């Protein structure tokens, strides 16, 4: 019953479901347009993420690393670095849900700045998740849709990661060095054997993303492992994102059958640069996940779409689901009025979007 309630209250899924129902009055979706391999991979990743949550992997590193910080800038560097690395494996959503409340608790205790640091933690989580094929759901979709090899993918994501780190480093310099006592950490222990086994199952899921094995193999392995550790784990899996993706496929399938929509989107897909800009701009309005699924059906410029959709996670609060979660966590844990945070978050994100957008354009011209 708890699972059904969690699924039903997901706002993004609610909107997607309403659009699916409306789309059914326009045309009949085609089964071939639904990428079941993507859905299996996402289900597997969501399950493994909950297992890592159950094992307190991110909590352990968060408290261990932050306990050695000597000043406010060093503390932020550690949080941003951890968010960057954690986003690569545990996704941007899980990263911000864990690290933003932790930072805000420390900030409240030592009267530290909040708006820019929390914004940078969210940015770092987005950038880290962009680096790996399994860091976020639209990368999983791109891997499946375009049959991208590991070499190709990391050839695209590495320059973006370097540019992202340069951007983060520039922002961090605006944080003054405020001395602070050693941050206390909780005595959290990692269970070695369960962690190793979970990593092996994660590798099965990654193999499915790269199409070395059927994608359902890793998903089933993850579900079985979660059931062995604790059946309650499966209740916390984000099934809503799986259903939301299925809804995106249905909506895009219908849109592909509407001539004027096809003509409009096709007219924006004439070059790699137009795909890059279109994916960035559309992400600001409908978020980078549905934007990627929609544009992916109309272009073969996979590298430009990858670059634009991941950079498009910056900007508005709806640019990525991660941004919405950062805002939600701040409203729950922050010390300033949510409206003040919203304005600061938006301003810093727009600056980041403009800077990284220019760097992305140069990457598209001179690196890809």
Short mmCIF file of N, CA and C in Angstrom, two decimals, residues 42-179:
data_model
loop_
_atom_site.label_atom_id
_atom_site.label_comp_id
_atom_site.label_asym_id
_atom_site.label_seq_id
_atom_site.Cartn_x
_atom_site.Cartn_y
_atom_site.Cartn_z
N UNK A 42 16.60 1.14 -15.89
CA UNK A 42 16.23 2.14 -14.88
C UNK A 42 15.72 1.46 -13.62
N UNK A 43 14.90 0.43 -13.78
CA UNK A 43 14.40 -0.31 -12.61
C UNK A 43 15.56 -0.92 -11.83
N UNK A 44 16.53 -1.50 -12.54
CA UNK A 44 17.70 -2.08 -11.89
C UNK A 44 18.50 -1.04 -11.13
N UNK A 45 18.72 0.12 -11.76
CA UNK A 45 19.50 1.18 -11.11
C UNK A 45 18.78 1.72 -9.88
N UNK A 46 17.48 1.94 -9.99
CA UNK A 46 16.71 2.45 -8.85
C UNK A 46 16.76 1.48 -7.67
N UNK A 47 16.77 0.18 -7.98
CA UNK A 47 16.83 -0.83 -6.92
C UNK A 47 18.21 -0.85 -6.26
N UNK A 48 19.27 -0.83 -7.07
CA UNK A 48 20.63 -0.83 -6.53
C UNK A 48 20.88 0.41 -5.68
N UNK A 49 20.35 1.54 -6.12
CA UNK A 49 20.51 2.78 -5.36
C UNK A 49 19.91 2.64 -3.97
N UNK A 50 18.75 2.01 -3.88
CA UNK A 50 18.12 1.82 -2.58
C UNK A 50 18.91 0.84 -1.71
N UNK A 51 19.57 -0.13 -2.33
CA UNK A 51 20.43 -1.04 -1.57
C UNK A 51 21.61 -0.27 -0.99
N UNK A 52 22.24 0.60 -1.80
CA UNK A 52 23.34 1.42 -1.31
C UNK A 52 22.86 2.34 -0.17
N UNK A 53 21.65 2.87 -0.31
CA UNK A 53 21.07 3.69 0.76
C UNK A 53 20.94 2.88 2.04
N UNK A 54 20.45 1.65 1.90
CA UNK A 54 20.26 0.74 3.05
C UNK A 54 21.60 0.44 3.73
N UNK A 55 22.67 0.38 2.93
CA UNK A 55 24.00 0.08 3.47
C UNK A 55 24.73 1.33 3.97
N UNK A 56 24.12 2.51 3.82
CA UNK A 56 24.67 3.79 4.31
C UNK A 56 26.04 4.12 3.72
N UNK A 57 26.23 3.79 2.45
CA UNK A 57 27.53 4.04 1.81
C UNK A 57 27.83 5.54 1.75
N UNK A 58 26.90 6.33 1.24
CA UNK A 58 27.14 7.77 1.08
C UNK A 58 27.24 8.46 2.44
N UNK A 59 26.43 8.05 3.40
CA UNK A 59 26.50 8.63 4.74
C UNK A 59 27.90 8.46 5.34
N UNK A 60 28.46 7.28 5.13
CA UNK A 60 29.79 6.98 5.68
C UNK A 60 30.83 7.96 5.15
N UNK A 61 30.89 8.10 3.83
CA UNK A 61 31.89 8.97 3.24
C UNK A 61 31.62 10.44 3.57
N UNK A 62 30.36 10.83 3.63
CA UNK A 62 30.02 12.21 3.95
C UNK A 62 30.56 12.61 5.31
N UNK A 63 30.32 11.79 6.31
CA UNK A 63 30.76 12.14 7.66
C UNK A 63 32.27 11.98 7.83
N UNK A 64 32.85 10.99 7.18
CA UNK A 64 34.31 10.82 7.30
C UNK A 64 35.07 11.98 6.67
N UNK A 65 34.66 12.39 5.48
CA UNK A 65 35.39 13.44 4.77
C UNK A 65 35.20 14.80 5.43
N UNK A 66 33.96 15.12 5.78
CA UNK A 66 33.70 16.44 6.33
C UNK A 66 34.27 16.62 7.73
N UNK A 67 34.61 15.54 8.40
CA UNK A 67 35.14 15.65 9.76
C UNK A 67 36.53 16.28 9.81
N UNK A 68 37.21 16.34 8.67
CA UNK A 68 38.58 16.85 8.66
C UNK A 68 38.68 18.28 8.11
N UNK A 69 37.53 18.90 7.79
CA UNK A 69 37.55 20.25 7.22
C UNK A 69 38.02 21.28 8.23
N UNK A 70 38.90 22.17 7.82
CA UNK A 70 39.44 23.19 8.72
C UNK A 70 38.74 24.53 8.57
N UNK A 71 38.17 24.81 7.37
CA UNK A 71 37.47 26.08 7.18
C UNK A 71 36.29 25.86 6.24
N UNK A 72 35.47 26.89 6.08
CA UNK A 72 34.23 26.78 5.32
C UNK A 72 34.45 26.45 3.85
N UNK A 73 35.52 27.01 3.25
CA UNK A 73 35.78 26.71 1.84
C UNK A 73 36.22 25.26 1.67
N UNK A 74 37.07 24.78 2.55
CA UNK A 74 37.51 23.39 2.48
C UNK A 74 36.33 22.44 2.70
N UNK A 75 35.44 22.81 3.60
CA UNK A 75 34.25 22.00 3.83
C UNK A 75 33.42 21.90 2.56
N UNK A 76 33.24 23.04 1.89
CA UNK A 76 32.44 23.05 0.67
C UNK A 76 33.12 22.24 -0.43
N UNK A 77 34.44 22.37 -0.55
CA UNK A 77 35.18 21.61 -1.55
C UNK A 77 34.95 20.11 -1.35
N UNK A 78 34.96 19.67 -0.08
CA UNK A 78 34.73 18.26 0.22
C UNK A 78 33.31 17.84 -0.13
N UNK A 79 32.34 18.67 0.19
CA UNK A 79 30.95 18.36 -0.15
C UNK A 79 30.75 18.32 -1.67
N UNK A 80 31.31 19.31 -2.37
CA UNK A 80 31.16 19.36 -3.82
C UNK A 80 31.87 18.17 -4.47
N UNK A 81 33.08 17.85 -3.99
CA UNK A 81 33.81 16.70 -4.52
C UNK A 81 33.07 15.40 -4.30
N UNK A 82 32.51 15.24 -3.10
CA UNK A 82 31.76 14.03 -2.80
C UNK A 82 30.49 13.95 -3.64
N UNK A 83 29.82 15.10 -3.83
CA UNK A 83 28.62 15.13 -4.66
C UNK A 83 28.94 14.76 -6.10
N UNK A 84 30.09 15.23 -6.59
CA UNK A 84 30.52 14.94 -7.96
C UNK A 84 30.73 13.44 -8.15
N UNK A 85 31.46 12.83 -7.21
CA UNK A 85 31.76 11.39 -7.32
C UNK A 85 30.51 10.55 -7.06
N UNK A 86 29.74 10.92 -6.04
CA UNK A 86 28.53 10.15 -5.71
C UNK A 86 27.52 10.19 -6.85
N UNK A 87 27.42 11.35 -7.52
CA UNK A 87 26.50 11.47 -8.64
C UNK A 87 26.82 10.50 -9.77
N UNK A 88 28.10 10.17 -9.92
CA UNK A 88 28.51 9.25 -10.98
C UNK A 88 27.95 7.85 -10.78
N UNK A 89 27.78 7.46 -9.52
CA UNK A 89 27.37 6.09 -9.21
C UNK A 89 25.97 6.00 -8.62
N UNK A 90 25.67 6.91 -7.68
CA UNK A 90 24.40 6.82 -6.95
C UNK A 90 23.31 7.72 -7.51
N UNK A 91 23.56 8.37 -8.62
CA UNK A 91 22.67 9.32 -9.29
C UNK A 91 22.62 10.65 -8.54
N UNK A 92 22.24 11.68 -9.28
CA UNK A 92 22.19 13.02 -8.71
C UNK A 92 21.08 13.16 -7.66
N UNK A 93 19.96 12.47 -7.85
CA UNK A 93 18.84 12.59 -6.92
C UNK A 93 19.21 12.10 -5.52
N UNK A 94 19.74 10.90 -5.43
CA UNK A 94 20.12 10.34 -4.13
C UNK A 94 21.21 11.19 -3.49
N UNK A 95 22.12 11.70 -4.28
CA UNK A 95 23.22 12.51 -3.77
C UNK A 95 22.72 13.76 -3.06
N UNK A 96 21.81 14.50 -3.71
CA UNK A 96 21.34 15.75 -3.08
C UNK A 96 20.43 15.47 -1.89
N UNK A 97 19.66 14.39 -1.95
CA UNK A 97 18.79 14.06 -0.83
C UNK A 97 19.61 13.76 0.42
N UNK A 98 20.81 13.21 0.22
CA UNK A 98 21.68 12.88 1.35
C UNK A 98 22.54 14.06 1.79
N UNK A 99 23.18 14.73 0.84
CA UNK A 99 24.19 15.73 1.18
C UNK A 99 23.63 17.12 1.51
N UNK A 100 22.56 17.53 0.85
CA UNK A 100 22.02 18.87 1.12
C UNK A 100 21.55 19.02 2.57
N UNK A 101 20.75 18.08 3.10
CA UNK A 101 20.36 18.22 4.52
C UNK A 101 21.56 18.19 5.47
N UNK A 102 22.55 17.35 5.15
CA UNK A 102 23.73 17.26 6.00
C UNK A 102 24.49 18.58 6.02
N UNK A 103 24.69 19.17 4.83
CA UNK A 103 25.39 20.46 4.78
C UNK A 103 24.60 21.53 5.53
N UNK A 104 23.30 21.57 5.36
CA UNK A 104 22.49 22.61 5.99
C UNK A 104 22.49 22.48 7.52
N UNK A 105 22.56 21.27 8.02
CA UNK A 105 22.66 21.08 9.47
C UNK A 105 23.98 21.65 9.99
N UNK A 106 25.06 21.40 9.24
CA UNK A 106 26.37 21.93 9.63
C UNK A 106 26.39 23.46 9.50
N UNK A 107 25.77 23.97 8.42
CA UNK A 107 25.72 25.41 8.19
C UNK A 107 24.97 26.12 9.31
N UNK A 108 23.89 25.51 9.76
CA UNK A 108 23.12 26.10 10.85
C UNK A 108 23.94 26.13 12.14
N UNK A 109 24.70 25.07 12.38
CA UNK A 109 25.48 24.97 13.61
C UNK A 109 26.62 25.99 13.65
N UNK A 110 27.25 26.25 12.50
CA UNK A 110 28.41 27.14 12.46
C UNK A 110 28.15 28.46 11.75
N UNK A 111 26.87 28.75 11.45
CA UNK A 111 26.47 30.01 10.81
C UNK A 111 27.21 30.23 9.49
N UNK A 112 27.15 29.22 8.62
CA UNK A 112 27.82 29.27 7.32
C UNK A 112 26.85 29.71 6.22
N UNK A 113 27.40 30.12 5.09
CA UNK A 113 26.58 30.47 3.94
C UNK A 113 25.82 29.24 3.44
N UNK A 114 24.66 29.50 2.86
CA UNK A 114 23.82 28.38 2.44
C UNK A 114 23.49 28.38 0.95
N UNK A 115 23.10 29.52 0.40
CA UNK A 115 22.52 29.52 -0.95
C UNK A 115 23.51 29.05 -2.01
N UNK A 116 24.69 29.68 -2.09
CA UNK A 116 25.66 29.26 -3.09
C UNK A 116 26.19 27.85 -2.82
N UNK A 117 26.55 27.50 -1.58
CA UNK A 117 27.03 26.13 -1.34
C UNK A 117 26.01 25.05 -1.71
N UNK A 118 24.75 25.24 -1.34
CA UNK A 118 23.73 24.24 -1.67
C UNK A 118 23.53 24.17 -3.18
N UNK A 119 23.57 25.32 -3.84
CA UNK A 119 23.46 25.34 -5.31
C UNK A 119 24.62 24.56 -5.94
N UNK A 120 25.83 24.74 -5.42
CA UNK A 120 26.99 24.04 -5.98
C UNK A 120 26.94 22.54 -5.72
N UNK A 121 26.40 22.14 -4.58
CA UNK A 121 26.23 20.70 -4.32
C UNK A 121 25.28 20.10 -5.35
N UNK A 122 24.19 20.82 -5.63
CA UNK A 122 23.25 20.35 -6.66
C UNK A 122 23.89 20.31 -8.03
N UNK A 123 24.65 21.34 -8.38
CA UNK A 123 25.35 21.36 -9.67
C UNK A 123 26.32 20.19 -9.78
N UNK A 124 27.11 19.98 -8.73
CA UNK A 124 28.11 18.90 -8.74
C UNK A 124 27.44 17.54 -8.91
N UNK A 125 26.30 17.35 -8.25
CA UNK A 125 25.57 16.09 -8.40
C UNK A 125 25.12 15.90 -9.85
N UNK A 126 24.64 16.98 -10.47
CA UNK A 126 24.23 16.92 -11.88
C UNK A 126 25.42 16.61 -12.79
N UNK A 127 26.55 17.26 -12.53
CA UNK A 127 27.73 17.06 -13.37
C UNK A 127 28.29 15.65 -13.22
N UNK A 128 28.31 15.15 -11.98
CA UNK A 128 28.80 13.79 -11.75
C UNK A 128 27.93 12.76 -12.44
N UNK A 129 26.62 12.94 -12.34
CA UNK A 129 25.71 11.98 -12.97
C UNK A 129 25.80 12.00 -14.48
N UNK A 130 26.20 13.16 -15.03
CA UNK A 130 26.36 13.27 -16.48
C UNK A 130 27.57 12.49 -16.99
N UNK A 131 28.52 12.21 -16.11
CA UNK A 131 29.78 11.59 -16.54
C UNK A 131 29.62 10.10 -16.88
N UNK A 132 28.68 9.42 -16.23
CA UNK A 132 28.53 7.98 -16.45
C UNK A 132 27.24 7.66 -17.18
N UNK A 133 27.19 6.54 -17.90
CA UNK A 133 25.97 6.17 -18.63
C UNK A 133 24.81 5.87 -17.71
N UNK A 134 25.11 5.53 -16.45
CA UNK A 134 24.07 5.12 -15.51
C UNK A 134 23.86 6.15 -14.41
N UNK A 135 24.54 7.31 -14.52
CA UNK A 135 24.41 8.33 -13.49
C UNK A 135 23.05 8.99 -13.48
N UNK A 136 22.43 9.10 -14.65
CA UNK A 136 21.06 9.61 -14.70
C UNK A 136 20.27 8.87 -15.77
N UNK A 137 18.96 8.99 -15.70
CA UNK A 137 18.10 8.17 -16.54
C UNK A 137 18.17 8.52 -18.02
N UNK A 138 18.36 9.80 -18.35
CA UNK A 138 18.38 10.11 -19.78
C UNK A 138 19.67 9.63 -20.44
N UNK A 139 20.76 9.49 -19.67
CA UNK A 139 21.95 8.88 -20.24
C UNK A 139 21.72 7.40 -20.55
N UNK A 140 20.99 6.72 -19.66
CA UNK A 140 20.63 5.32 -19.92
C UNK A 140 19.83 5.22 -21.20
N UNK A 141 18.90 6.14 -21.38
CA UNK A 141 18.10 6.16 -22.61
C UNK A 141 18.97 6.38 -23.84
N UNK A 142 19.89 7.34 -23.76
CA UNK A 142 20.76 7.61 -24.90
C UNK A 142 21.60 6.40 -25.27
N UNK A 143 22.13 5.71 -24.26
CA UNK A 143 22.93 4.51 -24.51
C UNK A 143 22.12 3.47 -25.26
N UNK A 144 20.88 3.27 -24.83
CA UNK A 144 20.02 2.26 -25.44
C UNK A 144 19.55 2.68 -26.83
N UNK A 145 19.15 3.94 -26.95
CA UNK A 145 18.56 4.41 -28.21
C UNK A 145 19.57 4.47 -29.34
N UNK A 146 20.79 4.92 -29.04
CA UNK A 146 21.80 5.09 -30.09
C UNK A 146 22.84 3.97 -30.12
N UNK A 147 22.72 2.99 -29.23
CA UNK A 147 23.70 1.90 -29.13
C UNK A 147 25.12 2.46 -29.05
N UNK A 148 25.35 3.27 -28.05
CA UNK A 148 26.63 3.96 -27.87
C UNK A 148 27.60 3.04 -27.13
N UNK A 149 28.85 2.99 -27.56
CA UNK A 149 29.86 2.19 -26.89
C UNK A 149 30.42 2.95 -25.69
N UNK A 150 31.08 2.21 -24.81
CA UNK A 150 31.68 2.85 -23.63
C UNK A 150 32.72 3.89 -24.04
N UNK A 151 33.53 3.55 -25.06
CA UNK A 151 34.55 4.49 -25.52
C UNK A 151 33.94 5.78 -26.05
N UNK A 152 32.88 5.65 -26.82
CA UNK A 152 32.20 6.84 -27.34
C UNK A 152 31.65 7.69 -26.22
N UNK A 153 30.97 7.03 -25.29
CA UNK A 153 30.31 7.79 -24.23
C UNK A 153 31.32 8.57 -23.39
N UNK A 154 32.35 7.91 -22.94
CA UNK A 154 33.32 8.60 -22.08
C UNK A 154 34.14 9.61 -22.88
N UNK A 155 34.24 9.39 -24.19
CA UNK A 155 34.86 10.39 -25.04
C UNK A 155 34.05 11.68 -25.07
N UNK A 156 32.71 11.55 -24.91
CA UNK A 156 31.85 12.72 -24.84
C UNK A 156 31.81 13.31 -23.44
N UNK A 157 31.72 12.44 -22.43
CA UNK A 157 31.47 12.92 -21.08
C UNK A 157 32.72 13.48 -20.38
N UNK A 158 33.90 13.02 -20.77
CA UNK A 158 35.12 13.50 -20.11
C UNK A 158 35.37 14.99 -20.34
N UNK A 159 35.29 15.50 -21.57
CA UNK A 159 35.47 16.96 -21.75
C UNK A 159 34.42 17.77 -20.98
N UNK A 160 33.18 17.26 -20.93
CA UNK A 160 32.13 17.95 -20.19
C UNK A 160 32.45 17.96 -18.70
N UNK A 161 32.96 16.86 -18.20
CA UNK A 161 33.32 16.79 -16.78
C UNK A 161 34.43 17.79 -16.45
N UNK A 162 35.44 17.88 -17.32
CA UNK A 162 36.55 18.82 -17.09
C UNK A 162 36.02 20.26 -17.08
N UNK A 163 35.16 20.59 -18.04
CA UNK A 163 34.58 21.93 -18.10
C UNK A 163 33.74 22.21 -16.85
N UNK A 164 33.01 21.20 -16.39
CA UNK A 164 32.16 21.35 -15.20
C UNK A 164 32.99 21.60 -13.95
N UNK A 165 34.12 20.90 -13.83
CA UNK A 165 35.00 21.08 -12.67
C UNK A 165 35.59 22.49 -12.67
N UNK A 166 35.95 22.98 -13.85
CA UNK A 166 36.47 24.35 -13.95
C UNK A 166 35.41 25.35 -13.49
N UNK A 167 34.16 25.14 -13.90
CA UNK A 167 33.07 26.02 -13.48
C UNK A 167 32.87 25.98 -11.97
N UNK A 168 32.86 24.77 -11.40
CA UNK A 168 32.67 24.63 -9.95
C UNK A 168 33.81 25.29 -9.18
N UNK A 169 35.03 25.11 -9.68
CA UNK A 169 36.20 25.71 -9.01
C UNK A 169 36.10 27.23 -8.99
N UNK A 170 35.61 27.80 -10.09
CA UNK A 170 35.44 29.25 -10.15
C UNK A 170 34.42 29.74 -9.13
N UNK A 171 33.32 29.00 -8.99
CA UNK A 171 32.29 29.38 -8.02
C UNK A 171 32.79 29.25 -6.58
N UNK A 172 33.54 28.19 -6.31
CA UNK A 172 34.02 27.94 -4.94
C UNK A 172 34.89 29.07 -4.43
N UNK A 173 35.60 29.73 -5.32
CA UNK A 173 36.49 30.83 -4.92
C UNK A 173 35.74 32.00 -4.28
N UNK A 174 34.42 32.05 -4.51
CA UNK A 174 33.62 33.13 -3.93
C UNK A 174 33.21 32.84 -2.49
N UNK A 175 33.54 31.64 -1.99
CA UNK A 175 33.23 31.29 -0.61
C UNK A 175 34.41 31.68 0.28
N UNK A 176 34.22 32.57 1.25
CA UNK A 176 35.33 33.00 2.12
C UNK A 176 35.78 31.86 3.03
N UNK A 177 37.03 31.92 3.45
CA UNK A 177 37.57 30.91 4.37
C UNK A 177 37.22 31.29 5.80
N UNK A 178 36.18 30.69 6.29
CA UNK A 178 35.73 30.94 7.66
C UNK A 178 36.15 29.77 8.55
N UNK A 179 36.99 30.02 9.56
CA UNK A 179 37.44 28.91 10.43
C UNK A 179 36.25 28.25 11.11
#
